[in-house]
Coordinates of C-alpha atoms and ligand atoms in Angstrom, one line a residue:
X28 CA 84.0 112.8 126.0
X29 CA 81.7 109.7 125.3
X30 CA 81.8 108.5 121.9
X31 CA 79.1 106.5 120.0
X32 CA 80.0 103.3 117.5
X33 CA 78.4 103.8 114.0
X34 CA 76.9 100.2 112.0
X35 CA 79.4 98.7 109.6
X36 CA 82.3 100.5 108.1
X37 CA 85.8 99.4 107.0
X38 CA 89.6 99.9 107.4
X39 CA 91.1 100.6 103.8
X40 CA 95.0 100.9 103.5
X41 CA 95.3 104.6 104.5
X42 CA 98.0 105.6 101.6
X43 CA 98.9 108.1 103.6
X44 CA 102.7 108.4 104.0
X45 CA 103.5 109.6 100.9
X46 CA 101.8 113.5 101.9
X47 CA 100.8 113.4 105.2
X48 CA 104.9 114.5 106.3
X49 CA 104.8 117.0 103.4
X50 CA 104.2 121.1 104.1
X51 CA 102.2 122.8 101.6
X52 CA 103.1 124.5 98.7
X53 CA 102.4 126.9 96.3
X54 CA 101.4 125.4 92.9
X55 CA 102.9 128.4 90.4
X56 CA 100.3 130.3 88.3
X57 CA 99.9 128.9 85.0
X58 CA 99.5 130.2 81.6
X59 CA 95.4 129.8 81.3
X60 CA 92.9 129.2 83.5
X61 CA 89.9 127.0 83.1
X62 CA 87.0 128.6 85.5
X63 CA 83.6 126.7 85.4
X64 CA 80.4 128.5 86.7
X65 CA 79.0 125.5 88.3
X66 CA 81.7 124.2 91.2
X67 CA 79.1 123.6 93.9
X68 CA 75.4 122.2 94.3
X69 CA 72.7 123.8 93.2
X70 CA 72.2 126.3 89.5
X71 CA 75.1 127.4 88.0
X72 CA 76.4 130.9 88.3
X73 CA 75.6 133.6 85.4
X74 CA 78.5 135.1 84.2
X75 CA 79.3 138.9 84.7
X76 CA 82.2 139.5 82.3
X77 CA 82.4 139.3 78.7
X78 CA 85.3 138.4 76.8
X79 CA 88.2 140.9 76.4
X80 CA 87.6 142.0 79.9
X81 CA 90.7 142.7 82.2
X82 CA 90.3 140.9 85.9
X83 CA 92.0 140.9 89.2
X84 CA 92.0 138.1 91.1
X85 CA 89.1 137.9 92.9
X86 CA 86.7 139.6 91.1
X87 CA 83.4 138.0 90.5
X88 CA 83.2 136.3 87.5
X89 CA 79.7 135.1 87.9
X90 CA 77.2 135.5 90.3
X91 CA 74.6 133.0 92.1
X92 CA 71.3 132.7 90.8
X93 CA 68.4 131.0 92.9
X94 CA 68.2 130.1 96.4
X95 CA 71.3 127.3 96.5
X96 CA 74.5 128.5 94.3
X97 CA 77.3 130.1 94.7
X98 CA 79.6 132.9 92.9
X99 CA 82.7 132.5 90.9
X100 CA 85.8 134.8 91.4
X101 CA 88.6 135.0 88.8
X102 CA 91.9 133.3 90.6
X103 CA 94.5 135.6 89.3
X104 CA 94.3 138.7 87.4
X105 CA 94.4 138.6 83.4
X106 CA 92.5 138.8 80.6
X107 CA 89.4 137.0 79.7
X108 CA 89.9 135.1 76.7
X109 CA 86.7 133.2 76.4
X110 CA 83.5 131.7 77.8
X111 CA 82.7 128.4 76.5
X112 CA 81.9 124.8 77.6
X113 CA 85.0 122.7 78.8
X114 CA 85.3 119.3 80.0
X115 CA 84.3 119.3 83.8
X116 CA 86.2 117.3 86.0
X117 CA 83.2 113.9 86.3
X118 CA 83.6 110.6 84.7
X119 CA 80.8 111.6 81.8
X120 CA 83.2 113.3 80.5
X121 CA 80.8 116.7 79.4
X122 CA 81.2 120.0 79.0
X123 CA 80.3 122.7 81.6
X124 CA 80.1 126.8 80.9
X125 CA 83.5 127.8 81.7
X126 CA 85.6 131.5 82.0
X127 CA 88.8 130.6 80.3
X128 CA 91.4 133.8 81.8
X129 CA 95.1 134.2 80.4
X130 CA 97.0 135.3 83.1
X131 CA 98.7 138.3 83.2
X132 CA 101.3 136.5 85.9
X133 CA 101.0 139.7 88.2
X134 CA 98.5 138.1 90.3
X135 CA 97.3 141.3 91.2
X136 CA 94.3 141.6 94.2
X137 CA 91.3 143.5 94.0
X138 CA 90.4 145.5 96.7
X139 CA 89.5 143.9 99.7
X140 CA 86.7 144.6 102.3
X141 CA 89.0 143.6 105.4
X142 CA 87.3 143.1 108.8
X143 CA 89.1 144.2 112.0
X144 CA 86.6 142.3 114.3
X145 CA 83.6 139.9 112.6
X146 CA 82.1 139.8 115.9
X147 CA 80.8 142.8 115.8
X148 CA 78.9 141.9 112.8
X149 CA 75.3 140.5 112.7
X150 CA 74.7 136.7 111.5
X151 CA 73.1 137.8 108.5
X152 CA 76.2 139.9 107.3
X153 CA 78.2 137.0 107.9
X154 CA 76.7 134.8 105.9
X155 CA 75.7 137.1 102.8
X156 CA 79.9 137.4 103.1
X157 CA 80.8 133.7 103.0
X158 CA 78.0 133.1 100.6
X159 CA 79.4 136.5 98.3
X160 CA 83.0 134.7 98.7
X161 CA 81.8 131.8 96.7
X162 CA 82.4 129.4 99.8
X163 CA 81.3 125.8 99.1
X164 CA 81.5 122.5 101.5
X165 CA 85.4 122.0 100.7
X166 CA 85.0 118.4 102.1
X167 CA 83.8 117.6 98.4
X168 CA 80.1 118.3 98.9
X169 CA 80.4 121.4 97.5
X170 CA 76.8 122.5 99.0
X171 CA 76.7 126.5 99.6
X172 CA 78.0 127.0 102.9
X173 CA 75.8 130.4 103.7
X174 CA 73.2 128.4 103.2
X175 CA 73.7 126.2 106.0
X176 CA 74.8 129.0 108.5
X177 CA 71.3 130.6 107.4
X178 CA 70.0 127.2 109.1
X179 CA 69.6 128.6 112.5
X180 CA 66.4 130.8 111.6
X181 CA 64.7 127.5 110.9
X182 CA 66.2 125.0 114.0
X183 CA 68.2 126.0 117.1
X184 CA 72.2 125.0 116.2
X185 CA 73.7 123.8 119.5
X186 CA 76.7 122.3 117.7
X187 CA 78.7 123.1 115.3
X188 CA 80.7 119.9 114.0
X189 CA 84.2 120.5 112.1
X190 CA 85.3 117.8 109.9
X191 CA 88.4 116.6 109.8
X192 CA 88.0 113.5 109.8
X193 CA 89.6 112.7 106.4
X194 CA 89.0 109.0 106.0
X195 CA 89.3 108.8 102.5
X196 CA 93.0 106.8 101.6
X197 CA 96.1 109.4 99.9
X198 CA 94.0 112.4 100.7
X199 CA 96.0 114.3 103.6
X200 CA 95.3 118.2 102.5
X201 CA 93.1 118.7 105.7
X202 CA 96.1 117.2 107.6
X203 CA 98.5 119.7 106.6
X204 CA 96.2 122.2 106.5
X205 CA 95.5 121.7 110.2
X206 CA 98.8 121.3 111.3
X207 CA 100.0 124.1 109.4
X208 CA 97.0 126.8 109.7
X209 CA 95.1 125.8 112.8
X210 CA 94.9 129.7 114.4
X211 CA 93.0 130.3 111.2
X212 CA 91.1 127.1 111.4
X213 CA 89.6 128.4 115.0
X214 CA 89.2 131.8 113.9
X215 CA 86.6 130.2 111.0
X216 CA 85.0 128.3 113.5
X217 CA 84.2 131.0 116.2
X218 CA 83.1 133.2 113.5
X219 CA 80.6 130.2 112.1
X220 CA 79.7 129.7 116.0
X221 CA 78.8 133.6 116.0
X222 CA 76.8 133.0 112.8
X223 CA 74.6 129.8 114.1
X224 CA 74.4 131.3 117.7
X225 CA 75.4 127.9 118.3
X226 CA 77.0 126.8 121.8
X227 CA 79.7 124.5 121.7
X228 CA 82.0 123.6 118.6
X229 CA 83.6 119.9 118.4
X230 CA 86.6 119.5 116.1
X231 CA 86.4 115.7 115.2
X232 CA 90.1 114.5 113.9
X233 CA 91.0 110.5 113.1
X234 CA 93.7 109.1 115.5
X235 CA 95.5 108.6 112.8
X236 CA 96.9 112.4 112.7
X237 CA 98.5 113.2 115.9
X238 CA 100.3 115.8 114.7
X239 CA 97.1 118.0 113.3
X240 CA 95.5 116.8 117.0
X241 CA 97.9 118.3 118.7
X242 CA 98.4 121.6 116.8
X243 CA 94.3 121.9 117.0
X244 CA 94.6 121.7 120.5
X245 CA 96.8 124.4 121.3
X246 CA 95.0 126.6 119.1
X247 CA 91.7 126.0 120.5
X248 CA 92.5 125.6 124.2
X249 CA 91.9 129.6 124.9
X250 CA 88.2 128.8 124.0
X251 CA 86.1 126.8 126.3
X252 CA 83.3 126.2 123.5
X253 CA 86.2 124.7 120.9
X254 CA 86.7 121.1 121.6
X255 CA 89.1 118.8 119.3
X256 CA 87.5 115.0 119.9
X257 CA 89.8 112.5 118.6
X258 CA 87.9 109.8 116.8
X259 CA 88.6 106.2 115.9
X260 CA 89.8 106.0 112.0
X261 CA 87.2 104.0 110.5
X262 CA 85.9 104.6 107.0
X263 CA 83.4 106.4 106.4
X264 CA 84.2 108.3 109.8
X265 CA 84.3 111.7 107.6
X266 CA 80.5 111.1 106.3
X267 CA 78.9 114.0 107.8
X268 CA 76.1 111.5 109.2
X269 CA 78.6 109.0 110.9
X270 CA 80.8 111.8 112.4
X271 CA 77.1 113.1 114.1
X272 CA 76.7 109.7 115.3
X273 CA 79.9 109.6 116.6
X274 CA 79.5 112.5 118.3
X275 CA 76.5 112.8 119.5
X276 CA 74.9 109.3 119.8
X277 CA 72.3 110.9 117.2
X278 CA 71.0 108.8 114.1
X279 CA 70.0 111.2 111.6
X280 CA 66.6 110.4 110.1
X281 CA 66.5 109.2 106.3
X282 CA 65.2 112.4 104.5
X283 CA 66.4 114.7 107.2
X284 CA 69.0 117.3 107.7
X285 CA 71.5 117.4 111.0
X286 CA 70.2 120.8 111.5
X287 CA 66.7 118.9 112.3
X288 CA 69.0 117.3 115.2
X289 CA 70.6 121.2 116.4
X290 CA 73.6 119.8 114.9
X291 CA 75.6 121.6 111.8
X292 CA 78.5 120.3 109.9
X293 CA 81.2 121.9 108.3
X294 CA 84.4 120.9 107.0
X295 CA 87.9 122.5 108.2
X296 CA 88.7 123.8 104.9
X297 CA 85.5 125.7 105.2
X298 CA 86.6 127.3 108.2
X299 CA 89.7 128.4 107.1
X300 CA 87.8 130.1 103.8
X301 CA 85.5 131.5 106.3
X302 CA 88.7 133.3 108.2
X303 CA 90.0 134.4 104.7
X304 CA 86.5 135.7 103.5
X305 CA 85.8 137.5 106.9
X306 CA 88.6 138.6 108.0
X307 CA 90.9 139.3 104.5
X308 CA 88.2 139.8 102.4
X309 CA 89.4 137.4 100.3
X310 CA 86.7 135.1 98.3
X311 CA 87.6 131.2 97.6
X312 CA 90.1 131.4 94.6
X313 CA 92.4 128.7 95.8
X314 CA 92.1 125.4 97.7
X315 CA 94.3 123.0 98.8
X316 CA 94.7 119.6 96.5
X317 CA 96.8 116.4 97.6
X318 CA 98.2 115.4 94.4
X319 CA 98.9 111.5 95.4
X320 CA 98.6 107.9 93.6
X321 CA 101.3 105.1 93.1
X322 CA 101.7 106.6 89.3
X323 CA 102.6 110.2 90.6
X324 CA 106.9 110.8 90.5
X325 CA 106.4 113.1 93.4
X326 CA 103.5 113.3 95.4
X327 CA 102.4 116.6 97.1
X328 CA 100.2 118.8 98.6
X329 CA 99.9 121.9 96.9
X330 CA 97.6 125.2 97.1
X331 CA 96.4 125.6 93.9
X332 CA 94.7 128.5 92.3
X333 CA 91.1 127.1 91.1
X334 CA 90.7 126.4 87.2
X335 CA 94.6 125.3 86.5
X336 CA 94.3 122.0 84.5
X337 CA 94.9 118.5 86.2
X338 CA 97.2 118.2 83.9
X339 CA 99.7 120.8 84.7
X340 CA 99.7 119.9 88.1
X341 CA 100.7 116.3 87.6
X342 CA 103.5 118.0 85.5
X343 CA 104.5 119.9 88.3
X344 CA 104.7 117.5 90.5
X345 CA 107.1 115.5 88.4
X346 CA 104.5 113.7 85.8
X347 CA 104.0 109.9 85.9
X348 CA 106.9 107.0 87.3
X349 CA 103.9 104.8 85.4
X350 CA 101.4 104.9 82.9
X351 CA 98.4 105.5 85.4
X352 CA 95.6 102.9 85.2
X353 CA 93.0 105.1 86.7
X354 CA 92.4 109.1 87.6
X355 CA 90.4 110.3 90.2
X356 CA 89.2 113.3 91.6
X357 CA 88.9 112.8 95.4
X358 CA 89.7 110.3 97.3
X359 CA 89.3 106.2 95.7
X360 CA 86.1 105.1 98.0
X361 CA 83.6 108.1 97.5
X362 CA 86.2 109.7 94.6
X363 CA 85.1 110.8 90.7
X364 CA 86.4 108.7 88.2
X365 CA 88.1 111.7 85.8
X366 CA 88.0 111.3 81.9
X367 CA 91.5 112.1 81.1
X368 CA 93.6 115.0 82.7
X369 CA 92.7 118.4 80.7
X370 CA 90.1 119.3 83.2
X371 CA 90.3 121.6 86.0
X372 CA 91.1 122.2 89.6
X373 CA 87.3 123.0 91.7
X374 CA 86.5 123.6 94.6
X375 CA 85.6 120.6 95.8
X376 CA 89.2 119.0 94.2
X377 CA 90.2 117.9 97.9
X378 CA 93.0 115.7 95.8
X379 CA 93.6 114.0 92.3
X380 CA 95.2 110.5 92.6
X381 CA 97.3 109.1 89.9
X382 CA 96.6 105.2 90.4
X383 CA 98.9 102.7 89.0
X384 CA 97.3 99.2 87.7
X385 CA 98.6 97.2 90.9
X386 CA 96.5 100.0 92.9
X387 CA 93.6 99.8 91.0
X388 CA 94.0 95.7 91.2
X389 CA 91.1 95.2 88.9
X390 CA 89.1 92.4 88.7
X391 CA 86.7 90.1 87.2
X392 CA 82.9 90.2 88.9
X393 CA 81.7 87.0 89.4
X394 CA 77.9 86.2 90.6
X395 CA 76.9 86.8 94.2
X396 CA 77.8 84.2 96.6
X397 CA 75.3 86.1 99.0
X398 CA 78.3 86.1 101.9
X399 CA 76.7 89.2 103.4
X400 CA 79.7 90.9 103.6
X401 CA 78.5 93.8 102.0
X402 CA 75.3 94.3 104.8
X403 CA 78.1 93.9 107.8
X404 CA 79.7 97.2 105.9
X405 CA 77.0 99.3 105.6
X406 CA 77.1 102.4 108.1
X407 CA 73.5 103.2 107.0
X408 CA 72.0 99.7 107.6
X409 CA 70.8 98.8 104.2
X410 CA 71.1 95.9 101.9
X411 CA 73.7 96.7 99.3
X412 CA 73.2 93.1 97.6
X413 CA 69.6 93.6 97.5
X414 CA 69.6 97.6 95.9
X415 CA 72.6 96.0 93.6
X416 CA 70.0 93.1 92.3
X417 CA 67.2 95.9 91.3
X418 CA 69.0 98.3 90.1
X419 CA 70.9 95.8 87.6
X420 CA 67.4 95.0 86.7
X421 CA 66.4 98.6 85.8
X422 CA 63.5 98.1 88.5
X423 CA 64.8 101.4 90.7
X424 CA 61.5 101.6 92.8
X425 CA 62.5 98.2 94.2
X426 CA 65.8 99.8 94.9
X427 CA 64.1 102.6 96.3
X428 CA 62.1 100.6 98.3
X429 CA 65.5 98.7 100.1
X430 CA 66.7 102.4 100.9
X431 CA 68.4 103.5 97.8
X432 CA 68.1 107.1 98.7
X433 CA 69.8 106.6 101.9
X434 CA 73.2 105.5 100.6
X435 CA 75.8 107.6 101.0
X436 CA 77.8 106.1 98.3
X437 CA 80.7 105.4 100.5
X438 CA 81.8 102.3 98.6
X439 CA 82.6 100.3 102.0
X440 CA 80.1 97.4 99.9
X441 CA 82.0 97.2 97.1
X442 CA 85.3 97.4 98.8
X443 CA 84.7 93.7 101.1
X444 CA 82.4 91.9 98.4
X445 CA 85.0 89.0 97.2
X446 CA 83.1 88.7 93.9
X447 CA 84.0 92.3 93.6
X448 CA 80.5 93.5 92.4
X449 CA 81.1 97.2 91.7
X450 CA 77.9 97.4 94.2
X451 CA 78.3 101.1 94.4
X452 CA 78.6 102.2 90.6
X453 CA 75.2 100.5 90.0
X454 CA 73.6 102.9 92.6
X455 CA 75.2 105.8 91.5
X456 CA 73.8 104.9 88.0
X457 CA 70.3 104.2 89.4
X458 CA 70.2 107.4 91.6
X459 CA 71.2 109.5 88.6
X460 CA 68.8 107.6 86.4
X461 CA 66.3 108.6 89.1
X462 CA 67.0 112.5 89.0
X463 CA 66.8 112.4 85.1
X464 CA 63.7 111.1 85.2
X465 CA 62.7 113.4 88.3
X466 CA 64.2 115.8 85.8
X467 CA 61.9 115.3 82.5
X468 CA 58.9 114.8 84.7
X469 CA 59.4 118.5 86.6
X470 CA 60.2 119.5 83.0
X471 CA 56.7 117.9 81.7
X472 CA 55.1 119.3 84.7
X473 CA 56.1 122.8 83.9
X474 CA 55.2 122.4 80.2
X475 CA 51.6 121.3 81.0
X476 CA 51.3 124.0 83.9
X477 CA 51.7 127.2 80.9
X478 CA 50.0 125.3 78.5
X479 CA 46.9 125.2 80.9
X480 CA 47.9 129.1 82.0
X481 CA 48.0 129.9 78.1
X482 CA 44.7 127.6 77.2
X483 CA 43.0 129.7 80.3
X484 CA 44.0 133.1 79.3
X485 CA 42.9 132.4 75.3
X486 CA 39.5 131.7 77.0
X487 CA 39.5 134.7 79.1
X488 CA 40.3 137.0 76.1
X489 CA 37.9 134.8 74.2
X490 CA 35.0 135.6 77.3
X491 CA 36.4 138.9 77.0
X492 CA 35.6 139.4 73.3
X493 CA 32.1 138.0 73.5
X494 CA 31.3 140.1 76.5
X495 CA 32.5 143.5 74.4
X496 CA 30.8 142.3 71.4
X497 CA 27.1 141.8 73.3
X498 CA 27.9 145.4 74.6
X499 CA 28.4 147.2 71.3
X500 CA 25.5 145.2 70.1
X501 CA 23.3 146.3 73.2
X502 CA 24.5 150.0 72.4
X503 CA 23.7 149.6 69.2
X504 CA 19.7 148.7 69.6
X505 CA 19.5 150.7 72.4
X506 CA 20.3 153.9 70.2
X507 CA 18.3 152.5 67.0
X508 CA 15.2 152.8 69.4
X509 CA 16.3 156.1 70.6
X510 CA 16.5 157.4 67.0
X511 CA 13.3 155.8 65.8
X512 CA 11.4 157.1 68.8
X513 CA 12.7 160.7 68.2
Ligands
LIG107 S1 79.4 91.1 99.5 FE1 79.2 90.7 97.3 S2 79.0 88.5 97.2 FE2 78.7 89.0 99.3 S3 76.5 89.2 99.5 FE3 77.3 91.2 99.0 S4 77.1 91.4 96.8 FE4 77.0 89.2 97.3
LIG108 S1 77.7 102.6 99.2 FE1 75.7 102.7 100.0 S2 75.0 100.6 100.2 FE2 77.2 100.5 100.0 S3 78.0 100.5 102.0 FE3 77.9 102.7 101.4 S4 75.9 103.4 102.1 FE4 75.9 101.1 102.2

C-alpha cells in the first residue's frame, strides 16, 4: 500500500526497551479507590450513588449528561465511602468530583448483558452500548467514542483507522496489548466497521514493533477488509491527523474533523474495550498503564483497575532507584506534567513515567537565535517561533492569527530548539487562556440572554396588568351607565 510523507516531525530516543519485552500484568486491587466523574471530554458525569451504598464492579457510578460525556462504572465492588473533590491527575494540581470506594477485595461482577453475535445488532445499539460502557479515546484523547461511531449519519465512513502507532517514548501498553490480545483487537474493530458501515479498516503499527505487526496479522488475515499497514516511526506518527495523512494522502482541513474526509480514527485500546463492552458486557473499569521512567526500580506494564492512586502503583512496581525529577502522565512529548503522585489512574492514563533528572536534562532558555529549527519540525506547517513570540506577549489573536488553534501540541518545537524555549508550554497556556476567556464570555452571554428574557417578561406582565386594569375600568362605566339609565 502507498504511503504518504507528513511535514516536519522528529525521532526522539524511543525508551522503549525497558516494557516493550514485558507481558502484562495484573496490578492487585487496592484498599481505596479514587473514581473521578470527569475522565473524558466533554461535562462531567452526575453521580448515581450516595454514600454508604454497596457496588459491584461495574455498576454505574455516574451517568453522562449532555450531548459529549461519558458514564463512570465502579472498578471493583465495595462500599462507597465518599464523594468529594480529589486532586485530578493535570499539572494545576485541582480538585475534580470524585467516588472514593473501599473495596470489599471480592471483586465481585455485576450482571452482564453478554452478546452471542453483535452483528446481528443495529448501529445505533452499538453505539448506545459503547457509549453506556463509559468508552473514551484510550489513546489519551479521551473524546466519547459513541460519539464518533454516531458520525456516519452525518458523512459516509469509508475507513476506519486503528491506532497503534504509539510514538510517544517509554509508552509500550498498545504494544503488548497487541501482541498479547490481537483476536480481541479485530473483534473491536469489525464490530466499529459494522457500526460506521464503513468499508475497509487499516491497522497502522510503527516499524518499530514487529512483534505486535506480526501477531495483528495473523489475526486479521481471515478478513479481507482488515489491513495492518506498517508505518515509518516518526514522531508524531500517532497524531490522529498525521496517521490520516499517512494513510490516505489526505490533509485534514484546520477546523475540520476526519469524518469530513470518510475517514474515522480510533485507537486499539478502544477496540479492545469495544470487544469487552459488546461482547462481555463488560464497561471500561480497567485500562492498561506502562508504568516506565529512568527513576522507576522496575518498570512494567500493568492492567490497572481505574481510580487506584499513582502512588500505589509506583509502589508496586518496586518504588523509586532515584528521587524522580519529573512525573508525568502519558508519554514526555504530548504527556501531563502530574503534581505529586496521590492522584489516580483514568482512562486516558496510557502510562505514568517516573523521570530521573539526567532524563529530564533541564536547561536554561536562552533568546531565540531564529535557526528555524522549530518550523522544519512542525507536522502542521506553522511557525512555532512566531506563536511562541505572541503568546509570551499576552497578544493571543496574533497567535491565533499564525495558526495557534491548529497545533497539536506535539512538542516536536520544543524538542530541536537549541535555546530550548519551552515553545510548547507557552501555547498550551495561551490556548487555555483562550477557552477561559471563551468561557466567561459564553458565561456573560448567558447572563445577559435571561436578564433580557426576565426584563421582557416583567414588561409583559406589566402590558398585562394595564390591559386588565383598562378592562375592569371599561366594565365599570359601562355598568354605571347601565344603572343610571335604568
Ligand atoms: S528552534 Fe528555538 S531558537 Fe530556533 S527559531 Fe525556533 S524558537 Fe528560535
Ligand atoms: S507543538 Fe504545535 S507548533 Fe510545535 S511542532 Fe507541534 S504542532 Fe507545531
Amino acid at each position: 500500500m502507498k504511503l504518504f510523507r507528513f511535514r516536519g516531525g522528529v525521532h526522539p530516543e524511543s525508551h522503549k526497551q525497558a516494557t516493550g519485552s514485558k507481558a502484562i500484568e495484573a496490578m492487585p486491587l487496592q484498599k481505596r479507590l479514587y473514581v473521578p466523574l470527569q475522565q473524558h471530554i466533554g461535562a462531567p458525569a452526575e453521580p448515581q450513588v450516595r454514600i454508604g451504598d454497596q457496588v459491584l464492579k461495574g455498576q454505574l457510578l455516574a451517568n453522562s449528561q449532555g450531548a459529549i460525556s461519558a458514564p463512570v462504572h465502579a472498578p471493583s465492588s465495595g462500599t462507597v465511602i465518599d464523594i468529594t473533590e480529589h486532586t485530578a491527575p493535570h499539572p494545576s494540581g485541582l480538585g475534580v468530583r470524585t467516588v472514593v470506594i473501599e473495596t470489599d477485595g471480592e471483586d465481585r461482577w455485576q450482571d452482564c448483558q453478554k452478546t452471542i453475535n453483535p452483528f446481528e445488532l443495529d448501529a445505533d445499539e452499538i453505539s448506545a452500548r459503547v457509549g453506556a460502557a463509559g468508552i473514551v479515546g484510550l489513546g489519551g484523547a479521551t473524546f466519547p467514542s459513541a460519539v464518533k461511531l454516531n458520525l456516519w449519519k452525518k458523512h459516509p465512513i469509508y475507513t476506519l483507522v486503528i491506532n497503534g502507532g504509539e510514538c510517544e517514548p517509554y509508552l509500550t501498553c498498545d504494544d503488548r496489548l497487541m501482541q498479547e490480545r490481537p483476536d480481541e483487537i479485530i473483534d473491536g474493530i469489525r464490530i466499529m466497521l459494522h457500526a460506521l458501515h464503513a468499508k475497509q479498516a487499516l491497522i497502522a503499527i510503527e516499524d518499530n514493533k514487529p512483534d505486535a505487526i506480526e501477531r495483528m496479522k495473523v489475526a486479521a488475515h481471515l478478513f479481507d477488509n482488515v489491513t495492518v499497514v506498517v508505518v515509518p516511526s516518526r514522531y508524531p506518527m500517532g497524531s490522529e491527523k498525521q496517521m490520516v495523512q499517512t494513510l490516505t494522502g489526505l490533509e485534514i482541513p484546520a477546523g475540520k474533523l476526519s469524518a469530513d474526509l470518510g475517514v474515522i480514527v480510533h485507537n486499539v485500546g478502544t477496540a479492545y474495550a469495544v470487544h469487552s463492552a459488546l461482547r462481555q458486557g463488560r464497561p471500561l473499569v480497567s485500562r492498561i498503564v506502562t508504568v516506565g521512567g529512568g527513576a522507576i526500580n522496575t518498570p512494567r506494564n500493568l492492567e490497572v483497575p481505574l481510580g487506584t492512586l499513582v502512588s500505589a502503583v509506583f509502589d508496586y512496581c518496586g518504588g523509586f532507584g532515584e528521587s524522580p525529577a519529573r512525573l508525568l502522565m502519558g508519554g514526555p512529548m504530548m504527556g501531563q506534567l502530574l503534581p505529586h503522585a496521590e492522584v489516580p489512574i483514568v482512562k486516558g492514563s496510557s502510562g505514568v513515567i517516573a523521570l530521573t533528572e539526567a532524563e529530564v536534562a533541564i536547561n536554561r532558555p536562552r533568546p531565540c537565535i531564529r535557526c528555524g529549527s522549530c518550523i522544519n519540525a512542525c507536522p502542521c506547517g506553522l511557525l512555532p517561533l512566531e506563536m511562541a513570540a505572541r503568546s509570551r506577549k499576552g497578544d493571543l489573536q496574533g497567535a491565533v492569527d499564525y495558526g495557534l488553534m491548529d497545533c497539536i501540541a506535539c512538542g516536536s518545537c520544543s524538542y530541536v530548539c537549541p535555546s530550548h524555549i519551552p515553545l510548547v508550554q507557552y501555547f498550551s497556556y495561551a490556548k487555555g487562556e483562550l477557552a477561559a476567556r471563551r468561557r466567561h464570555k459564553q458565561k456573560a452571554d448567558e447572563t445577559r440572554k435571561l436578564a433580557e428574557v426576565r426584563m421582557q417578561r416583567m414588561e409583559q406582565e406589566e402590558r398585562a396588568k394595564a390591559e386588565a386594569a383598562a378592562r375592569r375600568k371599561a366594565e365599570r362605566e359601562a355598568k354605571s351607565k347601565q344603572e343610571a339609565v335604568v
